[in-house]
PDB file of C-alpha atoms and ligand atoms in Angstrom:
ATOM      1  CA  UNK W 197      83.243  77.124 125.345  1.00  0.00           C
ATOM      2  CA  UNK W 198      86.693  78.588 126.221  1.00  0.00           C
ATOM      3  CA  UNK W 199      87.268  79.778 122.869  1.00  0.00           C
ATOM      4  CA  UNK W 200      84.441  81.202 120.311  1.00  0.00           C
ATOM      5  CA  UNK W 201      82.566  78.887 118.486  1.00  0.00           C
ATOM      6  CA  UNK W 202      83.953  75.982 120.479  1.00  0.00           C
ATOM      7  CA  UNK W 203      81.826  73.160 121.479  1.00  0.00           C
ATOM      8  CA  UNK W 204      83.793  71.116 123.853  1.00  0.00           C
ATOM      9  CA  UNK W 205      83.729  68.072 121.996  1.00  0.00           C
ATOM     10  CA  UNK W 206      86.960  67.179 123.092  1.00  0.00           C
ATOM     11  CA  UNK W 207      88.662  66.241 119.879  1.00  0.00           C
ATOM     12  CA  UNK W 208      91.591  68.356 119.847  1.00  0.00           C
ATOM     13  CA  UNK W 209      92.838  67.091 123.417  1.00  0.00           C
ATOM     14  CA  UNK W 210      92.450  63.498 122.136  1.00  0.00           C
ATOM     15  CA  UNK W 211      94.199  64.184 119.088  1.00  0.00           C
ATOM     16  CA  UNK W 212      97.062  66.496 120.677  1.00  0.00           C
ATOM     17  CA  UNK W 213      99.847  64.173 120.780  1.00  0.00           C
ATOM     18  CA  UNK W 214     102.021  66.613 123.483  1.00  0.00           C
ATOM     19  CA  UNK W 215      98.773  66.510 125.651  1.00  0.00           C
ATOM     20  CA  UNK W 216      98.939  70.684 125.558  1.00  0.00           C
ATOM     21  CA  UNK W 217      95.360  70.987 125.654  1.00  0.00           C
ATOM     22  CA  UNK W 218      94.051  72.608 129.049  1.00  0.00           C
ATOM     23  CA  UNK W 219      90.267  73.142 129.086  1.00  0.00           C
ATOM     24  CA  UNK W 220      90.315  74.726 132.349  1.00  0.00           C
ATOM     25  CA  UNK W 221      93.262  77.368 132.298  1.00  0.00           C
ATOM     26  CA  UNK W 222      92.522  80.893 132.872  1.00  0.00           C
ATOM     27  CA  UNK W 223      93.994  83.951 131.725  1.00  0.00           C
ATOM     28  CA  UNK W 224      96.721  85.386 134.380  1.00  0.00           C
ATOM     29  CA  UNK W 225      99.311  87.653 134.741  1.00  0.00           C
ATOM     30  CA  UNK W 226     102.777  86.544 134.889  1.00  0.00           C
ATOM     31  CA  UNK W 227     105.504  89.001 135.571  1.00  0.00           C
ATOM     32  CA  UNK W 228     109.050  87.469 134.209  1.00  0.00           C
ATOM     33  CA  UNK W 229     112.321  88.795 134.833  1.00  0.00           C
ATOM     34  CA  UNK W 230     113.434  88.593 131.128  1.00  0.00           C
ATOM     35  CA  UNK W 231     116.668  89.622 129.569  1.00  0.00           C
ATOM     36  CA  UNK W 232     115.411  90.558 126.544  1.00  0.00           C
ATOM     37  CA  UNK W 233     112.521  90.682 124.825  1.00  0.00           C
ATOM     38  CA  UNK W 234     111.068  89.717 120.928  1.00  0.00           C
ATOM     39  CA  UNK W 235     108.099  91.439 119.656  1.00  0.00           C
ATOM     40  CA  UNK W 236     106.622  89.047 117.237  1.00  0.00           C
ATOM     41  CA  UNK W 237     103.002  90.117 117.192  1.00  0.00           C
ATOM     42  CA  UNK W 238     102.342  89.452 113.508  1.00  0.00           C
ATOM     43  CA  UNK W 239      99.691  91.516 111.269  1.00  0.00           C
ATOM     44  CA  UNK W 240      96.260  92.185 111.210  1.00  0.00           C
ATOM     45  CA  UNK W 241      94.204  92.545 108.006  1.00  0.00           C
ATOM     46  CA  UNK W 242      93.215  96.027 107.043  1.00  0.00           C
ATOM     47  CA  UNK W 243      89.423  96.821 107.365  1.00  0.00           C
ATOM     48  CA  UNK W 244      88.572  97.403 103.542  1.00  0.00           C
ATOM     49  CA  UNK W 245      84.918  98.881 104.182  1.00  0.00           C
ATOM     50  CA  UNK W 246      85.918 102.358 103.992  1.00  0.00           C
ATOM     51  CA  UNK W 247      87.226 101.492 100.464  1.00  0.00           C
ATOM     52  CA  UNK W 248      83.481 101.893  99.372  1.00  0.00           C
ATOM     53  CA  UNK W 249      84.356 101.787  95.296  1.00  0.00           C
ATOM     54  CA  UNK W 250      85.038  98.462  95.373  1.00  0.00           C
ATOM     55  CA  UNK W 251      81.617  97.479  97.333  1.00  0.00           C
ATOM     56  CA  UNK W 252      82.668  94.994 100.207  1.00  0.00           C
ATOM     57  CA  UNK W 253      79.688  94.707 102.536  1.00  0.00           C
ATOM     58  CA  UNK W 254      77.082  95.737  99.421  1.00  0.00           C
ATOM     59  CA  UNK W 255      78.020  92.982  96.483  1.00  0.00           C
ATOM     60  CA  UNK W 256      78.046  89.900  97.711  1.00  0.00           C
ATOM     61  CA  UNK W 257      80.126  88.464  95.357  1.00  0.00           C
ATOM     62  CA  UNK W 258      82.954  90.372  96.343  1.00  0.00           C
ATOM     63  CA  UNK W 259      85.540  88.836  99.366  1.00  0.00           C
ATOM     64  CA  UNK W 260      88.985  89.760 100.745  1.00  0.00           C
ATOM     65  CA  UNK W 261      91.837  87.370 100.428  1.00  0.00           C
ATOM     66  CA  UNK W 262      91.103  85.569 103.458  1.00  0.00           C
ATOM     67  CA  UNK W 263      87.554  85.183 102.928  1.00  0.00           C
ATOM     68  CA  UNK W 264      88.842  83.370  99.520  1.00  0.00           C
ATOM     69  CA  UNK W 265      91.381  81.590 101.425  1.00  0.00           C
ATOM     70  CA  UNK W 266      88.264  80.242 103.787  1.00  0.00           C
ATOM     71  CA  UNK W 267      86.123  78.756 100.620  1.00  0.00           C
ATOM     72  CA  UNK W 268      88.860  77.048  99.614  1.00  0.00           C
ATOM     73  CA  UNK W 269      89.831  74.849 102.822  1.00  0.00           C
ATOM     74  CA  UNK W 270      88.531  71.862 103.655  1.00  0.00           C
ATOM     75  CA  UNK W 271      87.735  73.072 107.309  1.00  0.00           C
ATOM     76  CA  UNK W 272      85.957  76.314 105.704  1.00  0.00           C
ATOM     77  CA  UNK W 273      82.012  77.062 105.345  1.00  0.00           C
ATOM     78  CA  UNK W 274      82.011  75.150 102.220  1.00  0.00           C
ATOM     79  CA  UNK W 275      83.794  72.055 103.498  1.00  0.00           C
ATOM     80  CA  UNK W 276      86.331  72.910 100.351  1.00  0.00           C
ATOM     81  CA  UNK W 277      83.925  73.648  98.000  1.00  0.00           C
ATOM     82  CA  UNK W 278      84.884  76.947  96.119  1.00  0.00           C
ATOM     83  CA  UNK W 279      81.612  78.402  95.641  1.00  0.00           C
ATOM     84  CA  UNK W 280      80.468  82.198  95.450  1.00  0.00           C
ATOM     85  CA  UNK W 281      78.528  83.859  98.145  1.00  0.00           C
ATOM     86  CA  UNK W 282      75.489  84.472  96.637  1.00  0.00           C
ATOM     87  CA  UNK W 283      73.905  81.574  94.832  1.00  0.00           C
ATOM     88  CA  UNK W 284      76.537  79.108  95.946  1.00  0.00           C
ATOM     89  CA  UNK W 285      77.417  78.820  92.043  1.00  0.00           C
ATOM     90  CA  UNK W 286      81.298  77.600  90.657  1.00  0.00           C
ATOM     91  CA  UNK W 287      83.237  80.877  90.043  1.00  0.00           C
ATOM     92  CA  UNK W 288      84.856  80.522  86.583  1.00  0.00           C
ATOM     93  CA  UNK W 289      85.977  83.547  85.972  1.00  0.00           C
ATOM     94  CA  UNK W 290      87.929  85.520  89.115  1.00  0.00           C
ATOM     95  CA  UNK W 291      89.345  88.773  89.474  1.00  0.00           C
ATOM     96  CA  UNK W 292      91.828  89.729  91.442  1.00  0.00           C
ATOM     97  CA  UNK W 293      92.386  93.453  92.367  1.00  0.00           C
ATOM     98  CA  UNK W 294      95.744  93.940  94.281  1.00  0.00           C
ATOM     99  CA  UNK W 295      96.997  97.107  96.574  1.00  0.00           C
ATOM    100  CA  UNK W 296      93.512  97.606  98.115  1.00  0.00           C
ATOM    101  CA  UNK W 297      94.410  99.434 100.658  1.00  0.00           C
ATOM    102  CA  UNK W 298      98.264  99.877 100.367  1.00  0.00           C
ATOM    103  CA  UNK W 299     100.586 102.279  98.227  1.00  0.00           C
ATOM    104  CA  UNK W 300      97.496 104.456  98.917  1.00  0.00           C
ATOM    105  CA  UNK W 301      98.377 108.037 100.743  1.00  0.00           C
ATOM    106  CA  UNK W 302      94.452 108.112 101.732  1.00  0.00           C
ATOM    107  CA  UNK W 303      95.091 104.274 103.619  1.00  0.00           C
ATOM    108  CA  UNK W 304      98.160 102.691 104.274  1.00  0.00           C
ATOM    109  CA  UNK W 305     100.966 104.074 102.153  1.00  0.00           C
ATOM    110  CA  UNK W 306     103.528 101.177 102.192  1.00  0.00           C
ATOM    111  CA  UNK W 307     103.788  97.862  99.870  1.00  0.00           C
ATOM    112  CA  UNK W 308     101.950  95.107 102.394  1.00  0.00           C
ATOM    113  CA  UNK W 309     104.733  92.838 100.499  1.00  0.00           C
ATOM    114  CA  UNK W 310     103.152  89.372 100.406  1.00  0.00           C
ATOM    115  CA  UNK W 311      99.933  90.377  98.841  1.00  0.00           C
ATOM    116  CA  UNK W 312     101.065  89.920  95.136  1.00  0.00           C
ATOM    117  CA  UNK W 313     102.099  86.327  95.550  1.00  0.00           C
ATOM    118  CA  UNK W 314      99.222  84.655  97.731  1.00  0.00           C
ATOM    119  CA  UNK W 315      96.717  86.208  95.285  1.00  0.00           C
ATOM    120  CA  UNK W 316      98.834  84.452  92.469  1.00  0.00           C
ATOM    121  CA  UNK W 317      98.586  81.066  94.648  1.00  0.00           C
ATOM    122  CA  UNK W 318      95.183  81.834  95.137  1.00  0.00           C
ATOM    123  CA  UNK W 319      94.491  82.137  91.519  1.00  0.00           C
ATOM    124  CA  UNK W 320      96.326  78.822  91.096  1.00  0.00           C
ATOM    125  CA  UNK W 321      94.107  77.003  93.826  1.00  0.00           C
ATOM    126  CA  UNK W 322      90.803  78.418  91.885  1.00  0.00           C
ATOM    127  CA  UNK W 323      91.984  76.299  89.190  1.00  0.00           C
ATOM    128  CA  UNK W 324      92.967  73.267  90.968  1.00  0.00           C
ATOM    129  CA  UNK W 325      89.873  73.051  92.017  1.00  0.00           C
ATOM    130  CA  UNK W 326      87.871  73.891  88.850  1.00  0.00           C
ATOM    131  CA  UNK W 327      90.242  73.308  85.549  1.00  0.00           C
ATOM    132  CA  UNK W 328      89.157  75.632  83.135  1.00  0.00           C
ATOM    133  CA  UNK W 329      88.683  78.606  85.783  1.00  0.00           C
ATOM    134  CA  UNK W 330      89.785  81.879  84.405  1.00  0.00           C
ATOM    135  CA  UNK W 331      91.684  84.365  87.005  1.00  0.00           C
ATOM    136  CA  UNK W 332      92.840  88.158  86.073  1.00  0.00           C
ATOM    137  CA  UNK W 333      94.980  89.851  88.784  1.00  0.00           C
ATOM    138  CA  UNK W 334      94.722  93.448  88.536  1.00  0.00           C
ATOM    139  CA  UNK W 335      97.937  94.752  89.353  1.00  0.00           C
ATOM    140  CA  UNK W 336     100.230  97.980  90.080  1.00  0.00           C
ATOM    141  CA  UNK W 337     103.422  96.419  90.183  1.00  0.00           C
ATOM    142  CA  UNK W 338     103.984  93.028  90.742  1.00  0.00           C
ATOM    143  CA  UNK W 339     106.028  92.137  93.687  1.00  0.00           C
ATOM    144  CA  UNK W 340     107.757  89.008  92.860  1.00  0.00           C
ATOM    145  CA  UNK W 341     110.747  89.035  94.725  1.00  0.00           C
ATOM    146  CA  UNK W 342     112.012  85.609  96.260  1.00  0.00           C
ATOM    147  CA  UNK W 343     113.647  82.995  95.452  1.00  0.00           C
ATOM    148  CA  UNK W 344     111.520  81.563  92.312  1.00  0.00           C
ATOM    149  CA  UNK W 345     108.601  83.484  92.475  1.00  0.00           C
ATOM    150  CA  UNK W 346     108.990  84.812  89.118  1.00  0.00           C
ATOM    151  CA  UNK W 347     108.728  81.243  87.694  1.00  0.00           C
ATOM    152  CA  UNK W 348     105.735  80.558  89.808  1.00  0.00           C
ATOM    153  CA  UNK W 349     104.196  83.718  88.098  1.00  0.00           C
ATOM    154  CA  UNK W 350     105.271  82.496  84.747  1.00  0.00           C
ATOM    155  CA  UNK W 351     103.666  79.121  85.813  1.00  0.00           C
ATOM    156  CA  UNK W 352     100.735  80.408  86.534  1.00  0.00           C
ATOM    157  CA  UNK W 353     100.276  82.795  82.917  1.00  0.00           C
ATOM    158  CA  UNK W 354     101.216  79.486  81.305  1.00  0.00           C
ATOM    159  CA  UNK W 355     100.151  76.434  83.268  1.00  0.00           C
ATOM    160  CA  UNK W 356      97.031  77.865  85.309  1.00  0.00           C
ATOM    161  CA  UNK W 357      95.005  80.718  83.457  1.00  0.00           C
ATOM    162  CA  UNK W 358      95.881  83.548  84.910  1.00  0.00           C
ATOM    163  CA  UNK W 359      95.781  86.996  83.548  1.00  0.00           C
ATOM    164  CA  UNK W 360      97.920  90.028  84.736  1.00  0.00           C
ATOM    165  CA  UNK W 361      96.443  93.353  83.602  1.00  0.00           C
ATOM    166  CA  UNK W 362      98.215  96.217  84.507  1.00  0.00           C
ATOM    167  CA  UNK W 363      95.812  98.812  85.895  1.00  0.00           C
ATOM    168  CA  UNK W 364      94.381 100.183  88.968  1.00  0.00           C
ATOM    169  CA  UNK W 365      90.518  99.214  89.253  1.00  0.00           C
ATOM    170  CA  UNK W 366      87.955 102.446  89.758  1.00  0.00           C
ATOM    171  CA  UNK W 367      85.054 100.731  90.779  1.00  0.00           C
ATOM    172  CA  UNK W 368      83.394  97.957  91.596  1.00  0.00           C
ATOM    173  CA  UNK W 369      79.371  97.419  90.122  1.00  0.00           C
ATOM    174  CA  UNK W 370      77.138  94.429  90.151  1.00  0.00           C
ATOM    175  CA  UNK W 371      74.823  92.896  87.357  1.00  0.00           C
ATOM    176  CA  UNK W 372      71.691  92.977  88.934  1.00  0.00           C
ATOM    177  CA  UNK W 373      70.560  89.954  87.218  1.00  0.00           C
ATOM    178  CA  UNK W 374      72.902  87.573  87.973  1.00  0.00           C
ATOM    179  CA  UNK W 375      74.780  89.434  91.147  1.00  0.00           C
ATOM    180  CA  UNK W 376      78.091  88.920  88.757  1.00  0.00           C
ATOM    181  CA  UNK W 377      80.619  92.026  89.995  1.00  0.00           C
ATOM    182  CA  UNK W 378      82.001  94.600  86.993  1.00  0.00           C
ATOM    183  CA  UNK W 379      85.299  95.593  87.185  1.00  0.00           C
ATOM    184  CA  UNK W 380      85.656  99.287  86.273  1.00  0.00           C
ATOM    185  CA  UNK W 381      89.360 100.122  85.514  1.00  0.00           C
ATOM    186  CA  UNK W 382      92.059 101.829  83.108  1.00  0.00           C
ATOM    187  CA  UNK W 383      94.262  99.858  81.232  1.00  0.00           C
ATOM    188  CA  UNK W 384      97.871 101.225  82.392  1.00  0.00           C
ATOM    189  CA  UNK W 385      99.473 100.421  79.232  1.00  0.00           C
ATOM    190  CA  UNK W 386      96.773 101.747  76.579  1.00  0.00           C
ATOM    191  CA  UNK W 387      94.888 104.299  79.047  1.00  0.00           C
ATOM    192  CA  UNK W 388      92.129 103.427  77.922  1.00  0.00           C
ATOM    193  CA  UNK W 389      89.143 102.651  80.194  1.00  0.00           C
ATOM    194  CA  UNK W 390      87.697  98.980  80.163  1.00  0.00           C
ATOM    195  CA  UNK W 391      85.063  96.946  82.285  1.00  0.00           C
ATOM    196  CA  UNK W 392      85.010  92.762  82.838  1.00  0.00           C
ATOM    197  CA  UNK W 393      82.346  90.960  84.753  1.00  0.00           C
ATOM    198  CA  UNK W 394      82.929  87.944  86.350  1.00  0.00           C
ATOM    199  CA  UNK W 395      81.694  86.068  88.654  1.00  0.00           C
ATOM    200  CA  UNK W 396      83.628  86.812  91.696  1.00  0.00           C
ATOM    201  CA  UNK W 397      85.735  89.550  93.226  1.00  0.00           C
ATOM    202  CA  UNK W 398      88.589  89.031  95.290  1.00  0.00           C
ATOM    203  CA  UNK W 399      90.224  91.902  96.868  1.00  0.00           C
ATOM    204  CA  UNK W 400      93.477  91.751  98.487  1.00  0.00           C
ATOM    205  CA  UNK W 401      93.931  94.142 100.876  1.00  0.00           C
ATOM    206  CA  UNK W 402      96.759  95.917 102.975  1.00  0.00           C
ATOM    207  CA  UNK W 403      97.847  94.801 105.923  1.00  0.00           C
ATOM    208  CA  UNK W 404      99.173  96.483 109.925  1.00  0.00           C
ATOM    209  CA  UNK W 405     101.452  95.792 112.400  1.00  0.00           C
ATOM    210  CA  UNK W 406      99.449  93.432 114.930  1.00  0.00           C
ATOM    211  CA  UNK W 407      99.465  95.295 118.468  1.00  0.00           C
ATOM    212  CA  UNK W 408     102.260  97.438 117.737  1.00  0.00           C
ATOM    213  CA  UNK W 409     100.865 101.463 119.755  1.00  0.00           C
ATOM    214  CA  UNK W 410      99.756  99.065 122.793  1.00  0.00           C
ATOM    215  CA  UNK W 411     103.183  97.181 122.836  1.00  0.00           C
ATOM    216  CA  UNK W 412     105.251 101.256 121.997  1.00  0.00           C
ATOM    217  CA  UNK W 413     103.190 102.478 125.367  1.00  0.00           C
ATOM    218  CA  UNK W 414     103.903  99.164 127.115  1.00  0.00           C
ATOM    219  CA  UNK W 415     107.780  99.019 126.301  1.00  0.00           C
ATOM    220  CA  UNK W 416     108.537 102.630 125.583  1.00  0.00           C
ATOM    221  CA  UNK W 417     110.359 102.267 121.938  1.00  0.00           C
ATOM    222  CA  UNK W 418     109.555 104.271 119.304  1.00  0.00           C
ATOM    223  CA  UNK W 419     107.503 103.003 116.140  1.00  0.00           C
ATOM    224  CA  UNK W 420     108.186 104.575 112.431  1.00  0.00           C
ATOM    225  CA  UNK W 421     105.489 106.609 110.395  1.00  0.00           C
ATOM    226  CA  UNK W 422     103.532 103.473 109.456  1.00  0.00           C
ATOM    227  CA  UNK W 423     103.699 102.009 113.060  1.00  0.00           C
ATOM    228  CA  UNK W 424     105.602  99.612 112.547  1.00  0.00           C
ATOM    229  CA  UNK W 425     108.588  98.542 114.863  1.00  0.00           C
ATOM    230  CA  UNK W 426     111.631 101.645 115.023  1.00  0.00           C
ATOM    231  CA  UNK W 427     114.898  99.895 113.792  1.00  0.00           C
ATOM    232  CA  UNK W 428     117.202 102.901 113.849  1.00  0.00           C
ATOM    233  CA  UNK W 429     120.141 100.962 112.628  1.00  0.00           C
ATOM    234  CA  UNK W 430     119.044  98.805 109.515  1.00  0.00           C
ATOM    235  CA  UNK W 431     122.471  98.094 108.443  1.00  0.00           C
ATOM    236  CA  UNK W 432     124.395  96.944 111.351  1.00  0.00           C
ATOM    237  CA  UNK W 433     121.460  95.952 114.106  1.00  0.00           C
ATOM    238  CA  UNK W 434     118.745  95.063 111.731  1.00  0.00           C
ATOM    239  CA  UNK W 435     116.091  93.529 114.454  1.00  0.00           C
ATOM    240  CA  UNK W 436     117.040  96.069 117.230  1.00  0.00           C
ATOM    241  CA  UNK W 437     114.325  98.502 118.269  1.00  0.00           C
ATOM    242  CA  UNK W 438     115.080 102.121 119.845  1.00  0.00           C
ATOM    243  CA  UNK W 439     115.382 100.592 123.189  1.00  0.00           C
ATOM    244  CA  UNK W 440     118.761  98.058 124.386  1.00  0.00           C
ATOM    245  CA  UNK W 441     117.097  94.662 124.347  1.00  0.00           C
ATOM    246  CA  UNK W 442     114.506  94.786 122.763  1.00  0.00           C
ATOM    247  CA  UNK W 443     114.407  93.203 119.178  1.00  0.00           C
ATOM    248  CA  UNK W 444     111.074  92.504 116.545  1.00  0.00           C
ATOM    249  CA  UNK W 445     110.882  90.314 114.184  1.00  0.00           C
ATOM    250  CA  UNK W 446     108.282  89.464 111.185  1.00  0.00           C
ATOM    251  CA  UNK W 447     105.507  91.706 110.126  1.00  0.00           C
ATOM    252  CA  UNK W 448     105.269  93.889 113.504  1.00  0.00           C
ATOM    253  CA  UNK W 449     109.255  94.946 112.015  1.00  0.00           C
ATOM    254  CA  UNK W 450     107.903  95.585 108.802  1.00  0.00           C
ATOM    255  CA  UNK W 451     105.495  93.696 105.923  1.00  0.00           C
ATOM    256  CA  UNK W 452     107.281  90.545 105.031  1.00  0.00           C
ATOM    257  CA  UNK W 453     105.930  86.866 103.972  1.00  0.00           C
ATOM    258  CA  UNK W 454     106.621  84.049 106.192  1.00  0.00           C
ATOM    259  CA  UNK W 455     110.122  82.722 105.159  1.00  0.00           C
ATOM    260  CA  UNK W 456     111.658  86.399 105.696  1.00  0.00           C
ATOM    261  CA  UNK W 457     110.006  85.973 108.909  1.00  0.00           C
ATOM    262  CA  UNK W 458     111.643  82.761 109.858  1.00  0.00           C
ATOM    263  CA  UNK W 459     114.865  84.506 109.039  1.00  0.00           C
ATOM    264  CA  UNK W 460     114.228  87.409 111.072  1.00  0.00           C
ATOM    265  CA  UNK W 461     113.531  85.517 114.189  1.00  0.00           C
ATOM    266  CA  UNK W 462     116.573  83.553 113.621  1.00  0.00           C
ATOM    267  CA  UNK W 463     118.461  86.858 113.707  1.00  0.00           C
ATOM    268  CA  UNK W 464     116.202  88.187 116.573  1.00  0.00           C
ATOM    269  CA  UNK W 465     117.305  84.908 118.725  1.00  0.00           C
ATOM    270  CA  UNK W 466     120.523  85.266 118.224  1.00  0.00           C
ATOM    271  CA  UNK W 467     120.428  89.238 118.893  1.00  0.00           C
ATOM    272  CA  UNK W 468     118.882  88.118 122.650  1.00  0.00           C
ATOM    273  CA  UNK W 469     121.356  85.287 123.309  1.00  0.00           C
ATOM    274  CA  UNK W 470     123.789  87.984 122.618  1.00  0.00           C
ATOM    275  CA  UNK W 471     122.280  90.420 125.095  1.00  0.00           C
ATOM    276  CA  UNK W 472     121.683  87.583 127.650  1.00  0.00           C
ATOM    277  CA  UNK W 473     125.502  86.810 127.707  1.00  0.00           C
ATOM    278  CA  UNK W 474     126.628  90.052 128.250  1.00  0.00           C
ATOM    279  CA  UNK W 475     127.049  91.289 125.122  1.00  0.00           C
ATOM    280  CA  UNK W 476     125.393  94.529 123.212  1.00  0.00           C
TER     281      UNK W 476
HETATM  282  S1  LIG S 523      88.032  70.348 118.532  1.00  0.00           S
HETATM  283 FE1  LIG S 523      88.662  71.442 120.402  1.00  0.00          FE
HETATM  284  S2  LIG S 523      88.492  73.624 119.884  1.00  0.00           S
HETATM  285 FE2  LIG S 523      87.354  72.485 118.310  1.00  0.00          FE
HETATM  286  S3  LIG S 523      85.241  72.453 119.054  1.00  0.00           S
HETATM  287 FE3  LIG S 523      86.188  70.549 119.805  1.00  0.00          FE
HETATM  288  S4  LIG S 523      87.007  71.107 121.838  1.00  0.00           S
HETATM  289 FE4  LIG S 523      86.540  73.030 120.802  1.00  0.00          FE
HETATM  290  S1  LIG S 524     102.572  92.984  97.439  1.00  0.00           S
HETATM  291 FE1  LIG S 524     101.639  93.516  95.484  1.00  0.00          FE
HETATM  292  S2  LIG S 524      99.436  93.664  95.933  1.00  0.00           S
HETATM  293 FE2  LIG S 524     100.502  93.755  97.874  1.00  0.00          FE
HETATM  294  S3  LIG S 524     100.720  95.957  98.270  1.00  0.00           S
HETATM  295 FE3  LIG S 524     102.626  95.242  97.286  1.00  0.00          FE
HETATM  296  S4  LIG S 524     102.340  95.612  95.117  1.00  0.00           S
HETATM  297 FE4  LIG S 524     100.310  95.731  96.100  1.00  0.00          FE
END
């Protein structure tokens, strides 16, 4: 197949109503004579391994965001089904530990900014699809900032049995009898220390600037401590990079969720059509 895991049945050309689908293209090389340009590379998850306390790769019962996301969707490995790794058992009680991997000086030291919220739609999904499941989100500080967020957390304390402890987790163990994950971690507010088990783990970790040390040798700008897209003028040229046309957008300009994103290219377009006609 062209692309991994693809078995050339076909479907997606029949089913692509603007007939985009091209099983023979190659990859080439296509040199453009652009006015500007618009890095807008994305993110790439953070490899949580190295985070060994928390036992990704060892306890099976423990997944990252995505993996979460994945045994929720229909198209997934459980056809929709959310079931845990290890026995293929109904998780009814889910915890949530937030910041793996960010607002940590030994990892990435920045706020990945979207994490708090999709774990708190995530929690809200485990329940949809199992009433009755129980979901604690282990949390530093909650980053609810958009337009209604704050309700949707409230929503989900009230409507969808979810749990915000305030804490940052230590460790991660496992029951050996039933492969259930314990949840090591100190209560912020009482400082005391405390353990849960449940029956699955999800961590949500940090995320990186997609491409962004290839694309600073390519284009010769300059990237910021965290590698993440130069902007030396936030105020006045917000999307402008170190070099004269040449503008990023979404999470390669810094961590943002998707509707800051659409905003940014907006302003990004408009920064280029600006260049293009002769502006600066
Ligand atoms: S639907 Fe398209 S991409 Fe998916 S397996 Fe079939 S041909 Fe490959
Ligand atoms: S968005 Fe929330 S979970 Fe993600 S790094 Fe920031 S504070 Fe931590």
């Amino acid at each position: 197949g062209q692309i991994e895991g693809c078995i050339e049945c076909h479907e997606c050309a029949k089913r692509c109503e603007a007939n985009a689908i091209a099983y023979t293209m190659q990859d080439e090389h296509i040199e453009i004579d652009a006015g500007a340009i618009i890095l807008a590379t994305g993110l790439d998850l953070y490899d949580v391994s190295p985070l060994t306390e928390y036992g990704y790769g060892k306890i099976k019962n423990v997944v990252t965001a995505i993996e979460f996301e994945r045994l929720t969707a229909a198209s997934g490995p459980t056809f929709g089904e959310l079931k845990r790794p290890s026995d293929g058992k109904i998780p009814h009680a889910i915890a949530f530990i937030q910041c793996v991997g960010s607002r940590d000086f030994k990892h990435k030291a920045y706020c990945s900014s979207v994490c708090c919220m999709h774990a708190t739609k995530e929690a809200i999904l485990a329940y949809e699809h199992h009433p009755g499941t129980k979901s604690t989100i282990f949390y530093m500080d909650l980053r609810a900032v958009g337009k209604r967020f704050q309700e949707y957390v409230t929503r989900a304390k009230e409507d969808y049995n979810v749990t915000y402890i305030r804490s940052r987790p230590g460790m991660v163990a496992v029951n050996p009898e039933n492969q259930n994950p314990i949840v090591w971690y100190e209560d912020t507010t009482t400082t005391e220390t405390k353990n849960m088990e449940v029956d699955l783990v999800v961590l949500c970790q940090a995320m990186t600037p997609r491409g962004s040390k290839e694309l600073a040798e390519i284009l010769d700008i300059k990237l910021n401590e965290y590698g993440f897209v130069e902007v030396p003028d936030k105020l006045s040229h917000p999307v402008d990079s170190t070099r004269p046309g040449i503008f990023a957008c979404g999470y390669v300009h810094s961590p943002r969720d998707i509707p800051d994103s659409v905003t940014q290219g907006s302003g990004a377009a408009a920064r280029a059509a600006e260049v293009i006609a002769g502006g600066n």
